[in-house]
XYZ file of C-alpha atoms in Angstrom:
167
model
C 86.220 -26.566 168.547
C 84.012 -27.676 165.726
C 85.635 -28.947 162.558
C 84.107 -28.456 159.194
C 82.733 -31.418 157.322
C 85.557 -31.128 154.782
C 88.187 -31.464 157.525
C 86.365 -34.460 159.026
C 86.123 -36.171 155.645
C 89.788 -35.562 154.848
C 90.810 -36.979 158.252
C 88.658 -40.094 157.675
C 90.037 -40.408 154.136
C 93.626 -40.152 155.438
C 92.900 -42.792 158.074
C 91.385 -45.111 155.443
C 94.401 -44.641 153.168
C 96.830 -45.495 156.005
C 94.844 -48.609 156.925
C 94.671 -49.672 153.263
C 98.439 -49.234 152.868
C 99.102 -51.256 156.037
C 96.790 -54.080 154.923
C 98.410 -54.065 151.462
C 101.905 -54.226 152.972
C 100.973 -57.130 155.261
C 99.365 -58.941 152.305
C 102.489 -58.508 150.159
C 104.744 -59.756 152.990
C 102.556 -62.821 153.627
C 102.393 -63.570 149.890
C 106.205 -63.309 149.726
C 106.609 -65.711 152.643
C 104.194 -68.163 151.024
C 105.997 -67.713 147.696
C 109.429 -68.445 149.240
C 108.172 -71.545 151.063
C 106.303 -73.041 148.094
C 108.035 -76.223 146.893
C 106.847 -75.684 143.313
C 108.363 -72.189 143.246
C 111.587 -73.449 144.835
C 111.904 -76.207 142.224
C 111.322 -73.780 139.372
C 114.003 -71.444 140.785
C 116.378 -74.428 141.211
C 115.696 -75.632 137.659
C 116.199 -72.167 136.231
C 119.340 -71.054 138.081
C 121.143 -74.086 139.553
C 120.408 -76.968 137.196
C 122.042 -75.288 134.134
C 125.301 -74.920 136.095
C 125.106 -78.560 137.170
C 124.521 -79.631 133.557
C 127.666 -77.761 132.491
C 129.553 -79.874 135.042
C 127.790 -82.994 133.670
C 125.692 -83.435 136.821
C 121.996 -83.724 137.533
C 120.114 -83.451 140.803
C 117.093 -84.624 142.724
C 116.058 -81.417 144.495
C 113.359 -81.692 147.186
C 113.146 -78.025 148.172
C 114.531 -75.945 151.000
C 113.457 -74.506 154.321
C 113.895 -70.751 154.519
C 115.155 -69.398 157.843
C 114.581 -65.650 158.238
C 116.423 -63.456 157.259
C 119.282 -64.974 155.221
C 119.695 -68.681 155.976
C 118.223 -71.850 154.511
C 118.385 -75.616 154.738
C 118.323 -77.768 151.607
C 116.151 -80.850 152.109
C 117.505 -84.256 151.021
C 119.650 -83.649 147.966
C 121.200 -86.130 145.540
C 123.698 -85.233 142.820
C 124.191 -87.677 139.959
C 126.795 -88.149 137.264
C 125.804 -89.827 134.010
C 126.386 -93.273 135.524
C 126.281 -93.069 139.330
C 125.254 -91.135 142.428
C 127.948 -88.609 143.314
C 126.575 -87.167 146.540
C 123.646 -87.797 148.847
C 122.755 -85.724 151.877
C 119.967 -85.672 154.420
C 120.151 -81.901 154.813
C 122.569 -79.076 154.044
C 122.249 -75.881 156.094
C 123.684 -72.590 154.852
C 123.684 -69.994 157.617
C 123.811 -66.213 157.143
C 124.383 -66.072 153.393
C 125.287 -62.610 152.096
C 126.755 -60.965 149.024
C 129.404 -58.323 149.592
C 132.429 -58.546 147.290
C 131.438 -62.165 146.577
C 129.220 -64.737 148.257
C 129.905 -65.256 151.959
C 128.378 -67.445 154.648
C 129.200 -67.957 158.293
C 128.713 -71.720 158.233
C 127.730 -74.687 156.090
C 126.588 -77.873 157.788
C 125.959 -81.136 155.957
C 123.947 -83.812 157.739
C 124.644 -87.426 156.755
C 126.716 -86.623 153.690
C 127.643 -89.607 151.478
C 130.241 -89.026 148.726
C 130.988 -91.649 146.054
C 134.746 -91.338 145.475
C 134.791 -93.281 142.179
C 132.149 -90.992 140.722
C 134.036 -87.958 142.060
C 137.313 -89.174 140.555
C 135.763 -89.770 137.130
C 134.027 -86.390 137.268
C 137.305 -84.639 138.094
C 139.093 -86.460 135.266
C 136.389 -85.413 132.802
C 136.459 -81.862 134.180
C 140.191 -81.524 133.551
C 139.746 -82.457 129.900
C 136.918 -79.971 129.341
C 137.518 -76.250 129.210
C 134.252 -75.131 130.830
C 135.076 -73.189 133.948
C 132.743 -71.225 136.171
C 133.876 -68.202 138.109
C 131.928 -68.870 141.286
C 133.400 -68.514 144.740
C 131.964 -68.850 148.220
C 133.740 -67.876 151.418
C 132.591 -69.958 154.386
C 133.650 -69.233 157.940
C 132.972 -72.800 159.075
C 132.112 -76.090 157.385
C 130.643 -78.767 159.652
C 130.247 -82.383 158.541
C 129.136 -84.347 161.610
C 128.517 -87.554 159.634
C 130.545 -87.911 156.425
C 130.700 -91.212 154.573
C 133.090 -91.833 151.673
C 132.224 -94.830 149.487
C 133.569 -96.536 146.398
C 137.332 -96.085 146.714
C 139.500 -98.875 145.357
C 141.539 -99.050 148.567
C 138.641 -99.463 150.969
C 134.935 -100.179 150.404
C 133.615 -97.410 152.651
C 134.682 -95.052 155.382
C 132.505 -93.235 157.870
C 133.932 -90.173 159.563
C 132.037 -88.971 162.603
C 133.173 -85.567 163.790
C 132.135 -83.980 167.041
C 133.293 -80.546 167.895
């Protein structure tokens, strides 16, 4: 059966529109993936949303970026948190698996690799925090917290402790 030229053109036009929409969708998805994995974008997001909360707690950070794991997990590259006078926390990597928001933030597991906590800095931070009235209403429910290599330093009782946990 012969189709009219109008029907042929409308079929070709419909096919071109579908292909254009598919190419546009793939382009947007690839741009989003590139956007999420860009260190400059990650640092600007960190500086805009996380750093102000750290400043309220009198902390600063050295953020190196994160590795996004599809669909809802990520690993924070080496991270250092500082008080005004000392390093509070240093980590090689922190992995947050299956982060979701449903009646509050929830995650199935948090894993810290080679976590070093300065107890003197933590103690002074907690003492300062009790005297200040700034309080944040943030909560996170974690199903599991794994710290395979935790090191506590700077306590007056002992110079350093390394806790190696295997489970």
